[in-house]
Short mmCIF file of N, CA and C in Angstrom, two decimals:
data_model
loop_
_atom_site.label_atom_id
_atom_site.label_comp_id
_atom_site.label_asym_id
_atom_site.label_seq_id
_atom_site.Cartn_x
_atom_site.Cartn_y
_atom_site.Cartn_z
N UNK P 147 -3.31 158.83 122.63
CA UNK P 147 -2.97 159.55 123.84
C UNK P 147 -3.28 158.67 125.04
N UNK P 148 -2.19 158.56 125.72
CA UNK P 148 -2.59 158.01 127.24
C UNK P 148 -2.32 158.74 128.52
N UNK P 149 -3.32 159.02 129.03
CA UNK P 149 -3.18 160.21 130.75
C UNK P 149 -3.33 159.05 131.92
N UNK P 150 -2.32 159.14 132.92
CA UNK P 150 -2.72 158.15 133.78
C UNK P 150 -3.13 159.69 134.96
N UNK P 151 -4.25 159.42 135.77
CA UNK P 151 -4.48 160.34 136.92
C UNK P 151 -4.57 159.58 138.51
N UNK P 152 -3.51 160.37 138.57
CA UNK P 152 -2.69 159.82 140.59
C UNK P 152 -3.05 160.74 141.13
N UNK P 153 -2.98 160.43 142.62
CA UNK P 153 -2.99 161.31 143.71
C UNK P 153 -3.62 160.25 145.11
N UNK P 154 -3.67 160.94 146.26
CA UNK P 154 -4.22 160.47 147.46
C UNK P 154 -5.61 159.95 147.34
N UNK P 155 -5.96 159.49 148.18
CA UNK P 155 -7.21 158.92 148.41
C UNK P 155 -8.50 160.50 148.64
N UNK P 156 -8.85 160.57 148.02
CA UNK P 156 -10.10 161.89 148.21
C UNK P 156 -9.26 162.73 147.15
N UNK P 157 -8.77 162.67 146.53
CA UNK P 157 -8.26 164.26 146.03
C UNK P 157 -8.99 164.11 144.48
N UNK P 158 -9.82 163.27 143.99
CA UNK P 158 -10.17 163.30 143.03
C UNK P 158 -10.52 162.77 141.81
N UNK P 159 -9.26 161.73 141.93
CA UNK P 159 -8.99 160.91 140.34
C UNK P 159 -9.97 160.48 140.00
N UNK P 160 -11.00 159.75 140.79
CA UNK P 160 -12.32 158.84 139.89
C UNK P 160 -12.83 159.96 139.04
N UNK P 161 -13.22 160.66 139.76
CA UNK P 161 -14.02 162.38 139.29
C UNK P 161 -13.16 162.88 138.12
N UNK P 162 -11.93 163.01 138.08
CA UNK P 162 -11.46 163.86 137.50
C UNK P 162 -11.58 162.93 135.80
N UNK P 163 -10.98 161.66 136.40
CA UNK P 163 -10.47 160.74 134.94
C UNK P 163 -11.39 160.47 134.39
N UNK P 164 -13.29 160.25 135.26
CA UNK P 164 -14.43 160.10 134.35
C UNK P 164 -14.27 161.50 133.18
N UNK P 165 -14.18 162.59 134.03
CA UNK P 165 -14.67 163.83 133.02
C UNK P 165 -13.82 164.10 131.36
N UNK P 166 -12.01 163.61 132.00
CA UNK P 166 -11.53 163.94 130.97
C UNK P 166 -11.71 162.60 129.60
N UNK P 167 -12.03 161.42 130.56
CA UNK P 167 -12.22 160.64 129.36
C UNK P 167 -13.44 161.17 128.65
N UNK P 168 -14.49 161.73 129.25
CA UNK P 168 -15.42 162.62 128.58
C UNK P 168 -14.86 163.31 127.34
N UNK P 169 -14.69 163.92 127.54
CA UNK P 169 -13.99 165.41 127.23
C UNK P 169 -13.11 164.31 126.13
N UNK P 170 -12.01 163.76 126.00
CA UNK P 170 -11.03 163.20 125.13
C UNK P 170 -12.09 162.17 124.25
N UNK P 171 -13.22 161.57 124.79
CA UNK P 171 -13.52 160.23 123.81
C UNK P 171 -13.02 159.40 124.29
N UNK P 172 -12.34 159.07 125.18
CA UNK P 172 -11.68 158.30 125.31
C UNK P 172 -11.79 157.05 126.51
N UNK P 173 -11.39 155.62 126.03
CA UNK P 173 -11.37 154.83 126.90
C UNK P 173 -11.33 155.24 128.68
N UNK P 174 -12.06 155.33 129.39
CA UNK P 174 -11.44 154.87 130.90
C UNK P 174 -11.13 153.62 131.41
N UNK P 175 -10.21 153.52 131.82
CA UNK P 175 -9.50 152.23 132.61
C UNK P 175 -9.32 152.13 134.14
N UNK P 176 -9.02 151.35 135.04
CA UNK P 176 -9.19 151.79 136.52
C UNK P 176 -8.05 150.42 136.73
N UNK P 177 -6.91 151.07 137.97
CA UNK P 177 -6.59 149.50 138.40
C UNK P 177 -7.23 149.66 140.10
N UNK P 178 -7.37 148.97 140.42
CA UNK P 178 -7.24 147.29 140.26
C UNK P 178 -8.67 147.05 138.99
N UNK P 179 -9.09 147.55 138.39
CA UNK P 179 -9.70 147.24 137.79
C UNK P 179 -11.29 146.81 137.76
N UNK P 180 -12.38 146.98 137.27
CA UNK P 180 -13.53 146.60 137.87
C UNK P 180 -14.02 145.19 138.17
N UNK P 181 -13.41 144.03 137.29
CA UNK P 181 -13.34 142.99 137.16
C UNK P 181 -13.12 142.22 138.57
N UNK P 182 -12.16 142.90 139.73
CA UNK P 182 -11.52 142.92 140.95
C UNK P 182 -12.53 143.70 142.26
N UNK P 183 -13.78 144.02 141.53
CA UNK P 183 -14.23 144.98 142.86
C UNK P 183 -15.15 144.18 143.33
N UNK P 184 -15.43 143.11 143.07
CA UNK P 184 -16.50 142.06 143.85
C UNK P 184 -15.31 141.47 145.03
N UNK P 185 -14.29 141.32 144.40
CA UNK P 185 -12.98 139.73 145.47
C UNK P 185 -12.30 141.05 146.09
N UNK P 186 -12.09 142.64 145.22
CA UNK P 186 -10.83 142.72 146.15
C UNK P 186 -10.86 142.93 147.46
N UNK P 187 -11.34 143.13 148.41
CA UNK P 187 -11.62 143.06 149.71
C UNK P 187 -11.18 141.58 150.40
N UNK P 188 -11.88 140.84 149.81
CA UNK P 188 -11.44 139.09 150.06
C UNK P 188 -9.46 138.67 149.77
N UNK P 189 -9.00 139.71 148.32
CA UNK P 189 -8.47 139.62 148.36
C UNK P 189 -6.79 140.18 149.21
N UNK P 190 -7.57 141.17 149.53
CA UNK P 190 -6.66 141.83 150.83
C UNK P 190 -6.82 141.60 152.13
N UNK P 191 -7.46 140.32 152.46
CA UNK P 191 -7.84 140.16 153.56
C UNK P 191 -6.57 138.52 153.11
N UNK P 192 -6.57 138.09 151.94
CA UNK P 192 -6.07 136.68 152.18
C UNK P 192 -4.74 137.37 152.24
N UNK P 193 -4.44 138.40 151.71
CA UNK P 193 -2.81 139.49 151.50
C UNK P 193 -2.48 139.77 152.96
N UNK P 194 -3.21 139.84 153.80
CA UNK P 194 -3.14 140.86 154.96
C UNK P 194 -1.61 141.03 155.79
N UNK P 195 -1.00 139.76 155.99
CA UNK P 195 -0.31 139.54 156.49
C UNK P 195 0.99 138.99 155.52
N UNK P 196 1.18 139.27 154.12
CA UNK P 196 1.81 139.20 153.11
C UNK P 196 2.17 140.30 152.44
N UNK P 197 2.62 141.63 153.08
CA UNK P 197 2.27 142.86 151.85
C UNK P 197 2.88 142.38 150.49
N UNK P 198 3.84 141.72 150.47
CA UNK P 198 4.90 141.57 149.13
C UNK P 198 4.11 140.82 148.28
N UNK P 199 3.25 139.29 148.70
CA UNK P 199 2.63 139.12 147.75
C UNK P 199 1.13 139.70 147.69
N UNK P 200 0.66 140.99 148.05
CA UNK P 200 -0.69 142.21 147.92
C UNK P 200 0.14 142.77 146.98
N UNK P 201 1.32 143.28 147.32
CA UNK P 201 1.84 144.35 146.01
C UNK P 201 1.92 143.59 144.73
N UNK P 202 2.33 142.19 144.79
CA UNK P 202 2.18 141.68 143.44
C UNK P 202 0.92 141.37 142.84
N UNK P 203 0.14 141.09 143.44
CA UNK P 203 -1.23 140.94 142.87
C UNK P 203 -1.74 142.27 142.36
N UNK P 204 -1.37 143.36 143.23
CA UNK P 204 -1.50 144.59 142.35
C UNK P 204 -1.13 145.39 141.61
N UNK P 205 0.61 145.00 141.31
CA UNK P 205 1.34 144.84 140.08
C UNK P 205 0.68 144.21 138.79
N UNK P 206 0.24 143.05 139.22
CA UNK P 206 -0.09 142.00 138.23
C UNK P 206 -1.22 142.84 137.32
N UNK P 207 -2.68 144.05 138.33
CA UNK P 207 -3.71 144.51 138.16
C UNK P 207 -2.89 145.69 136.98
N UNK P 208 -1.99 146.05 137.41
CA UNK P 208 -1.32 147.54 136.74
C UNK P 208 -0.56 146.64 134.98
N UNK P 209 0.06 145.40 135.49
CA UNK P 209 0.39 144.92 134.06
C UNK P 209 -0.87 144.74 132.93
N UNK P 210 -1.87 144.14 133.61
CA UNK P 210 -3.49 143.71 132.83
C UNK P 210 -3.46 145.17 132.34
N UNK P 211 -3.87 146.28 132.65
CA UNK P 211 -4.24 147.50 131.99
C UNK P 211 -3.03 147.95 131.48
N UNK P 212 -2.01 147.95 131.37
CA UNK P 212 -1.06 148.16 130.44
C UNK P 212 -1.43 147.46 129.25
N UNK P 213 -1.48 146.44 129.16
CA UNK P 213 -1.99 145.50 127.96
C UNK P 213 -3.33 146.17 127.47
N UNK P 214 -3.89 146.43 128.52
CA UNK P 214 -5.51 146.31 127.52
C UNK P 214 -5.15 148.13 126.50
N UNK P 215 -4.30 149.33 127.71
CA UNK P 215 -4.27 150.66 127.20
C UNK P 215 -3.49 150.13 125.70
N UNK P 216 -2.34 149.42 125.66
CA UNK P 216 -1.79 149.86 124.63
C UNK P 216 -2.78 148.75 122.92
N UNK P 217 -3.21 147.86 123.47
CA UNK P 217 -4.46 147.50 122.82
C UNK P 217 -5.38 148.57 122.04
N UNK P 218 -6.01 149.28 123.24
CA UNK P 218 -6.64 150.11 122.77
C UNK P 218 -6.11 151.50 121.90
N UNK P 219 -4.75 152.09 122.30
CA UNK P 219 -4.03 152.92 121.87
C UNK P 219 -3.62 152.53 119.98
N UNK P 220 -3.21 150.54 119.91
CA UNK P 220 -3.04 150.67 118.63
C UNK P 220 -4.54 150.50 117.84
N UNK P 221 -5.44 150.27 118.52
CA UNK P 221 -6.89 150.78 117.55
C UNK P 221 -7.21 151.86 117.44
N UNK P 222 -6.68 152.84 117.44
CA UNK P 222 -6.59 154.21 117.49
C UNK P 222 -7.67 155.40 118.56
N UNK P 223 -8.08 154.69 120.12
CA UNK P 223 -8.16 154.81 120.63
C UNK P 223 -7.18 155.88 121.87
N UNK P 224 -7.47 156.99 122.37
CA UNK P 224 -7.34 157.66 123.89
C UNK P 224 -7.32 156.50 124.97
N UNK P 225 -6.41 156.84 125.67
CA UNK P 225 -7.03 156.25 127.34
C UNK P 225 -7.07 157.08 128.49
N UNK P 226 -7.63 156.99 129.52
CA UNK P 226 -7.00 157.76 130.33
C UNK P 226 -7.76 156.82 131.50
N UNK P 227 -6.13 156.59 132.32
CA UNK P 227 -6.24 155.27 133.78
C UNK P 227 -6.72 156.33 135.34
N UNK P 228 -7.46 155.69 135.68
CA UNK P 228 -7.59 155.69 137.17
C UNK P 228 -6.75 155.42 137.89
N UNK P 229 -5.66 155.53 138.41
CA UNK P 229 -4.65 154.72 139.54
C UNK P 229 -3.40 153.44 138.28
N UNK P 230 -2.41 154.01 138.29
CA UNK P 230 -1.84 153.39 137.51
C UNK P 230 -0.33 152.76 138.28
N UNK P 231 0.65 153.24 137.58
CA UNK P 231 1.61 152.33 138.47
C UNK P 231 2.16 153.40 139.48
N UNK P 232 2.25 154.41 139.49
CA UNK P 232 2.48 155.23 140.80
C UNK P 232 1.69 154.96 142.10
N UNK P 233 0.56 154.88 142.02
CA UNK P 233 -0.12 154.11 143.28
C UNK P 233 0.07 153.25 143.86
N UNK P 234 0.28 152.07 142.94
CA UNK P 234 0.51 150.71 143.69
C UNK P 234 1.99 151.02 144.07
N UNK P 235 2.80 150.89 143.59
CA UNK P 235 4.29 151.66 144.26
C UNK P 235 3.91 152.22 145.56
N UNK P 236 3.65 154.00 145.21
CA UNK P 236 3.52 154.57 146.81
C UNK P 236 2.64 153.85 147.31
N UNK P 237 1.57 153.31 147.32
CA UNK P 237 0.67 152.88 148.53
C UNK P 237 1.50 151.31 149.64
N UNK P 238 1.99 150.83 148.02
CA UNK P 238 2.99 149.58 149.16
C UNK P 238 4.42 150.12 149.85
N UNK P 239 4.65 150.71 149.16
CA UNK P 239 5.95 151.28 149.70
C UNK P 239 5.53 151.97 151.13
N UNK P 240 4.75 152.20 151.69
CA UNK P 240 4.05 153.12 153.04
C UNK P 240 3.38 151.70 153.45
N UNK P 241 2.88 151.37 153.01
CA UNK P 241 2.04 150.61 154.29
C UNK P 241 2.75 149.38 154.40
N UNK P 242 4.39 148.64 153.81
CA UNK P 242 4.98 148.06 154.25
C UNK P 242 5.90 148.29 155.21
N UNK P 243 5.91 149.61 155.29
CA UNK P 243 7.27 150.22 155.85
C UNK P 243 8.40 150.18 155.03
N UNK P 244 8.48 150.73 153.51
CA UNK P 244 9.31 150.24 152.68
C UNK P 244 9.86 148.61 152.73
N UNK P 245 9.01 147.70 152.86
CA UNK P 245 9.49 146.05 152.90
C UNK P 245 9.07 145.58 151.75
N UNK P 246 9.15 146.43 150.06
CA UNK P 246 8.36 146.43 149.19
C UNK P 246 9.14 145.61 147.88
N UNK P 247 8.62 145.48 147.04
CA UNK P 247 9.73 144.91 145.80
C UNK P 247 10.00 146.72 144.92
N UNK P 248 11.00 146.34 144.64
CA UNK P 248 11.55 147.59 143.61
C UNK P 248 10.57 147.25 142.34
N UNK P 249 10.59 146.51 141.64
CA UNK P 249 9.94 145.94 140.56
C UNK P 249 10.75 146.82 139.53
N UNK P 250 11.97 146.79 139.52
CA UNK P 250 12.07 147.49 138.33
C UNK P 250 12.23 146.89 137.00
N UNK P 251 12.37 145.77 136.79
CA UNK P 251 11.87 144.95 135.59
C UNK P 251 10.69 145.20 134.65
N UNK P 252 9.26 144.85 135.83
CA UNK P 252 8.36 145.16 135.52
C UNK P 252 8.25 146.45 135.23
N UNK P 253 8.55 147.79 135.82
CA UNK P 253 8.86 148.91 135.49
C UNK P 253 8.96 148.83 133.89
N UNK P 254 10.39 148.27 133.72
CA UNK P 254 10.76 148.44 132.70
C UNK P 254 9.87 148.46 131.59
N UNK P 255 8.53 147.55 131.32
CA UNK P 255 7.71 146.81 130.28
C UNK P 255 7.04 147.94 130.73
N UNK P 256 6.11 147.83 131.51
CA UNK P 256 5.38 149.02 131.32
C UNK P 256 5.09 150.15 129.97
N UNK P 257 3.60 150.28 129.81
CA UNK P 257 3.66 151.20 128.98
C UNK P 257 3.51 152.22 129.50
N UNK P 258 5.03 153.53 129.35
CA UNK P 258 4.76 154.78 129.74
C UNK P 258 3.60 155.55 129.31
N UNK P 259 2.31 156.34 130.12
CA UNK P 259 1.76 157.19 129.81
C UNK P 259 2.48 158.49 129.14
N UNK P 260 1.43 158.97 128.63
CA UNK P 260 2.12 160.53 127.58
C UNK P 260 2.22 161.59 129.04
N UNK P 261 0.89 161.09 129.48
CA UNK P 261 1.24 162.07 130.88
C UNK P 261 0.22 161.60 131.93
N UNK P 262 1.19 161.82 132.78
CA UNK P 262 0.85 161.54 134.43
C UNK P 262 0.38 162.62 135.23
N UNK P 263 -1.07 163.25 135.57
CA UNK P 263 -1.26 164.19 136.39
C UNK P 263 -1.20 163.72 137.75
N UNK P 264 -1.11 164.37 138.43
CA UNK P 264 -1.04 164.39 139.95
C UNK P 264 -1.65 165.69 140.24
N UNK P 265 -3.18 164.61 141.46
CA UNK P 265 -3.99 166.23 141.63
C UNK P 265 -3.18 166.24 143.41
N UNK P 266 -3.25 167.23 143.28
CA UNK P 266 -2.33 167.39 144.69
C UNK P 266 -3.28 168.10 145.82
N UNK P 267 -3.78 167.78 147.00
CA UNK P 267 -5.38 168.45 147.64
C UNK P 267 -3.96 168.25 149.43
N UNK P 268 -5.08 169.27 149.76
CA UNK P 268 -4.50 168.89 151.30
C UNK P 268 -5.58 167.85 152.28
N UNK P 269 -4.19 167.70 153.55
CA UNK P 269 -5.09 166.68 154.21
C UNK P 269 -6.41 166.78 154.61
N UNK P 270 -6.84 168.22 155.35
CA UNK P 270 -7.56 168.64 155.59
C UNK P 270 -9.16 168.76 154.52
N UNK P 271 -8.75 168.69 153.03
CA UNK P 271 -9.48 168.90 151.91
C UNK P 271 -9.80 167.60 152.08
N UNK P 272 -8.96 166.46 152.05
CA UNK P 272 -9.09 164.96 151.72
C UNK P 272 -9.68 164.33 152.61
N UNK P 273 -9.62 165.08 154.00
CA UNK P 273 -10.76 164.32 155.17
C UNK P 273 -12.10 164.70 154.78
N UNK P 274 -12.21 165.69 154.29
CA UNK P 274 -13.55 166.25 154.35
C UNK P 274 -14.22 165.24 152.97
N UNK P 275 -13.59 165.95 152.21
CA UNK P 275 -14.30 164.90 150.97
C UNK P 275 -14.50 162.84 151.25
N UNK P 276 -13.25 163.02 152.00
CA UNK P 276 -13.24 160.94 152.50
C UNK P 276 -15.26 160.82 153.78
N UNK P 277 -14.82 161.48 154.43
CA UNK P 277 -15.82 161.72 155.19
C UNK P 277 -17.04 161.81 154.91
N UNK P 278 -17.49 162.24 153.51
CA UNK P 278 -18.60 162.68 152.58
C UNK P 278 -19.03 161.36 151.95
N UNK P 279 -17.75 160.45 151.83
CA UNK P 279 -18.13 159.14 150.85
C UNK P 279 -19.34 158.11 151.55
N UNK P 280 -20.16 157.16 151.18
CA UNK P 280 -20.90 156.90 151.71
C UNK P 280 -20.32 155.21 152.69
N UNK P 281 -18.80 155.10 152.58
CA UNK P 281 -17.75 154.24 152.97
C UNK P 281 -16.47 154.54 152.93
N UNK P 282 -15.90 154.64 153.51
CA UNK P 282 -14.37 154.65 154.32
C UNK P 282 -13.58 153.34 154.86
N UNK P 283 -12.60 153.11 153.82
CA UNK P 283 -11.78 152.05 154.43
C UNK P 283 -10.86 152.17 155.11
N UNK P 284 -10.24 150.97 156.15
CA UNK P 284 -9.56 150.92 157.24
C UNK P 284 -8.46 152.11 156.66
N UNK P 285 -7.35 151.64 155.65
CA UNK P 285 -6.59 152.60 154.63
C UNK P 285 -7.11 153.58 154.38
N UNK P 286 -8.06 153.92 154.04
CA UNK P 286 -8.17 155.51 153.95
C UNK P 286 -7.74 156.55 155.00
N UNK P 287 -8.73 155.49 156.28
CA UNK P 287 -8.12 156.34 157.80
C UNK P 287 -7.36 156.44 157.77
N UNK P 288 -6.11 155.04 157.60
CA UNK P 288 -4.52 155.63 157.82
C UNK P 288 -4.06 156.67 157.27
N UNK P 289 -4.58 156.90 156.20
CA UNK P 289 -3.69 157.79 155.12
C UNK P 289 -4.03 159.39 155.63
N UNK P 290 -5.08 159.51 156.55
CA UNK P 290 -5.52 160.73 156.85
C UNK P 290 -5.22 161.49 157.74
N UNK P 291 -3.94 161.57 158.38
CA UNK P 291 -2.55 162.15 159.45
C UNK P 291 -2.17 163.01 158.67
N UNK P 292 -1.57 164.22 158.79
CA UNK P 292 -0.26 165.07 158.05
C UNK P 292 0.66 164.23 157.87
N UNK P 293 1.20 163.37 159.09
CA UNK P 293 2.57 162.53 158.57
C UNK P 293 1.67 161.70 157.47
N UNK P 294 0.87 160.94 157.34
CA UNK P 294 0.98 160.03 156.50
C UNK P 294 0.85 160.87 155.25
N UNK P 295 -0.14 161.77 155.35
CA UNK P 295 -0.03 162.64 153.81
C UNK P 295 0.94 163.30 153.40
N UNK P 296 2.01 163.86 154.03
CA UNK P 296 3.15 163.69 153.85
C UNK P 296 4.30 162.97 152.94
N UNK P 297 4.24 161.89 153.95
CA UNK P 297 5.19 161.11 153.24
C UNK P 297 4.60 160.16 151.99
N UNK P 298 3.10 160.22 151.41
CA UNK P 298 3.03 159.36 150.87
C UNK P 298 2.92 160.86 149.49
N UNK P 299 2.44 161.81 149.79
CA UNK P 299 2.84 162.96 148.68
C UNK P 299 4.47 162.68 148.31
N UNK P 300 4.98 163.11 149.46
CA UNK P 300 6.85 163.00 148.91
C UNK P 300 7.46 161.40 148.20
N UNK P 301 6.48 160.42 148.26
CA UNK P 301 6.59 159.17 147.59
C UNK P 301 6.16 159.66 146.72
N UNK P 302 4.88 159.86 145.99
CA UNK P 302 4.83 160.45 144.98
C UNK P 302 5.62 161.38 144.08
N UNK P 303 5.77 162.34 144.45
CA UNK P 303 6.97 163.05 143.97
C UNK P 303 8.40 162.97 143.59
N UNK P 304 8.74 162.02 144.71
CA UNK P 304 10.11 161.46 144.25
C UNK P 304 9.79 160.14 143.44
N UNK P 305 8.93 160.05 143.15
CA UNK P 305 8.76 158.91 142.20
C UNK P 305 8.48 159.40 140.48
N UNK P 306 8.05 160.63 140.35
CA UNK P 306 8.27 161.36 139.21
C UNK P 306 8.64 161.42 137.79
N UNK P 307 9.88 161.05 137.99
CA UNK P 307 11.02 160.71 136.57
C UNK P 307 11.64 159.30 136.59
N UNK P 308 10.57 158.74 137.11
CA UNK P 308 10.30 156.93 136.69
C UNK P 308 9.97 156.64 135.22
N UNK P 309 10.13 155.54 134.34
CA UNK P 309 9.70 155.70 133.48
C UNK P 309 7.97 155.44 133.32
N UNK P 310 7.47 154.71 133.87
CA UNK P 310 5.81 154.73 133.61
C UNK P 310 5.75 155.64 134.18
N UNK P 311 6.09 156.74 134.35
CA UNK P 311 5.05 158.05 134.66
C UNK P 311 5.43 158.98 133.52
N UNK P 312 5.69 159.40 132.46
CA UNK P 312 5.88 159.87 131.30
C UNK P 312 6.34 161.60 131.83
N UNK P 313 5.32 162.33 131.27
CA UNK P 313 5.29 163.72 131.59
C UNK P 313 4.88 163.90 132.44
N UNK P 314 4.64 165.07 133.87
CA UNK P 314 4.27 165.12 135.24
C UNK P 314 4.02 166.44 134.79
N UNK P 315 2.85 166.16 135.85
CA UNK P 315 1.84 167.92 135.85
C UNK P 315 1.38 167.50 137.13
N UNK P 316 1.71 168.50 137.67
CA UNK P 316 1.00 168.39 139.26
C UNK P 316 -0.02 169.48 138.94
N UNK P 317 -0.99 169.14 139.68
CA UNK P 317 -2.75 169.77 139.28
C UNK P 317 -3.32 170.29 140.86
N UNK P 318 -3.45 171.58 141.39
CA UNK P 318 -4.52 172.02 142.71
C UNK P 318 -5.95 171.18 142.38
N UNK P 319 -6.20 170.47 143.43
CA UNK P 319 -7.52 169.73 143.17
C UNK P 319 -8.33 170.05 144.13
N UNK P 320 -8.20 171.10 144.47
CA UNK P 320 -9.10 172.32 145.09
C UNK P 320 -9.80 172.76 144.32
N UNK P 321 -9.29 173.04 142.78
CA UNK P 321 -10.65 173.53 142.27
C UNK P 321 -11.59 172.79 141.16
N UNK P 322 -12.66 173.78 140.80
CA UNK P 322 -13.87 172.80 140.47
C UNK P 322 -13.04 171.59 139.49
N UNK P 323 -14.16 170.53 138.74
CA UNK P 323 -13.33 169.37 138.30
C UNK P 323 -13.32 169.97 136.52
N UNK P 324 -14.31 170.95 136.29
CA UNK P 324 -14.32 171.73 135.17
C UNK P 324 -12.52 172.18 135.14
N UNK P 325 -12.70 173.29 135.95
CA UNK P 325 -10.91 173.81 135.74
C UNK P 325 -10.04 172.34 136.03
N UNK P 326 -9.72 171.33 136.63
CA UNK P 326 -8.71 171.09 136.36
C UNK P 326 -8.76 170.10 135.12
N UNK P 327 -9.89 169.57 134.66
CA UNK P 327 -10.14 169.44 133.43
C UNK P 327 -9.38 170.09 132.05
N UNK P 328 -9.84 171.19 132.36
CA UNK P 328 -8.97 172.64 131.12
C UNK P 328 -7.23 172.73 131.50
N UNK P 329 -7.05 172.76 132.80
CA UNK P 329 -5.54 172.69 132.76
C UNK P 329 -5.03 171.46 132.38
N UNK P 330 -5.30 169.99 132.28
CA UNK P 330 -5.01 168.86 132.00
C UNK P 330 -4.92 169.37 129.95
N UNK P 331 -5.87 169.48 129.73
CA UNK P 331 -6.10 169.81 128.31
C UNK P 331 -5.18 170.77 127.71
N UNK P 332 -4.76 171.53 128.71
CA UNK P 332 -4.17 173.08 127.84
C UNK P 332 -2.39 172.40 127.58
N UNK P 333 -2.58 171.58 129.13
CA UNK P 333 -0.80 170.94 129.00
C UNK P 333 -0.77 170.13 128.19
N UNK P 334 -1.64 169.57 127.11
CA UNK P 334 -1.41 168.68 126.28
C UNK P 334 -1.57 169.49 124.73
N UNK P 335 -1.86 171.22 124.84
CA UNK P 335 -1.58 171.32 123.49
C UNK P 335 -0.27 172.19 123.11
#
């Protein structure tokens, strides 16, 4: 079984994808990956003024865990990803001003997840919880407007019936991480 868990910045996924890999046994994975959390800062600072080659370097992060999930999938291993290829998509696709690569090649290889949740929170929910963190990046602020939550939800959404996003369950991530835990679980029996 592979669950990839998307959504906005605050609405949940670290929280949610620790519990269900709980709950499943199962591998957790994260892109950009942990391997990346010492440079990536360094590395979006050398990107800054390049989005096309930032989105590929974080393409490149989403191909690495494709490899390692389906690795683990044929040892008869669960996975379930932190931020998979729907993210890097919507997040470049918005903060280039759509000046993004399609990647649909890469698309193509991709290993589709069995299912793709999307916890869906409002802006208002997502300031509060961003606000709570003990750090806030420049990007987070942006993302924290109605327009920007907006349009980067409706990127999401119309991004849907892509093929790396498998099955779609949109999830209220309003409530506790117990319930959306059980609804993730119930859509998979």
């Amino acid at each position: 079984m592979f669950i990839v868990i998307e959504g906005l910045d605050g609405s949940g996924k670290s929280t949610v994808s620790k519990h269900l890999a709980e709950k499943l046994n199962a591998k957790l994975l994260t892109t950009p990956g942990a391997v990346f959390k010492d440079i990536r800062k360094q590395l979006d600072m050398v990107f800054e003024h390049s989005p096309k080659a930032r989105q590929l370097f974080y393409m490149a992060t989403v191909l690495n865990v494709a490899d390692e999930a389906q690795r683990l999938i044929d040892s008869g291993q669960h996975v379930v990803v932190d931020r998979y290829w729907l993210s890097t998509q919507v997040y470049h696709h918005w903060m280039s001003n759509r000046k993004c690569y399609k990647l649909d090649e890469v698309e193509s290889e991709l290993l589709p997840p069995d299912l793709t949740v999307y916890l869906d929170l409002s802006v208002y929910e997502r300031i509060a919880r961003i606000n709570n963190r003990n750090h806030c990046t420049l990007e987070d602020k942006q993302t924290l407007t109605e327009h920007a939550n907006d349009e980067l939800r409706s990127f999401y959404i119309g991004m849907r019936y892509r093929k790396p996003v498998g099955e779609w369950l949109m999830v209220d991530a309003s409530q506790s991480v117990e319930v959306i835990v059980d609804n993730i679980l119930n859509s998979l029996a």
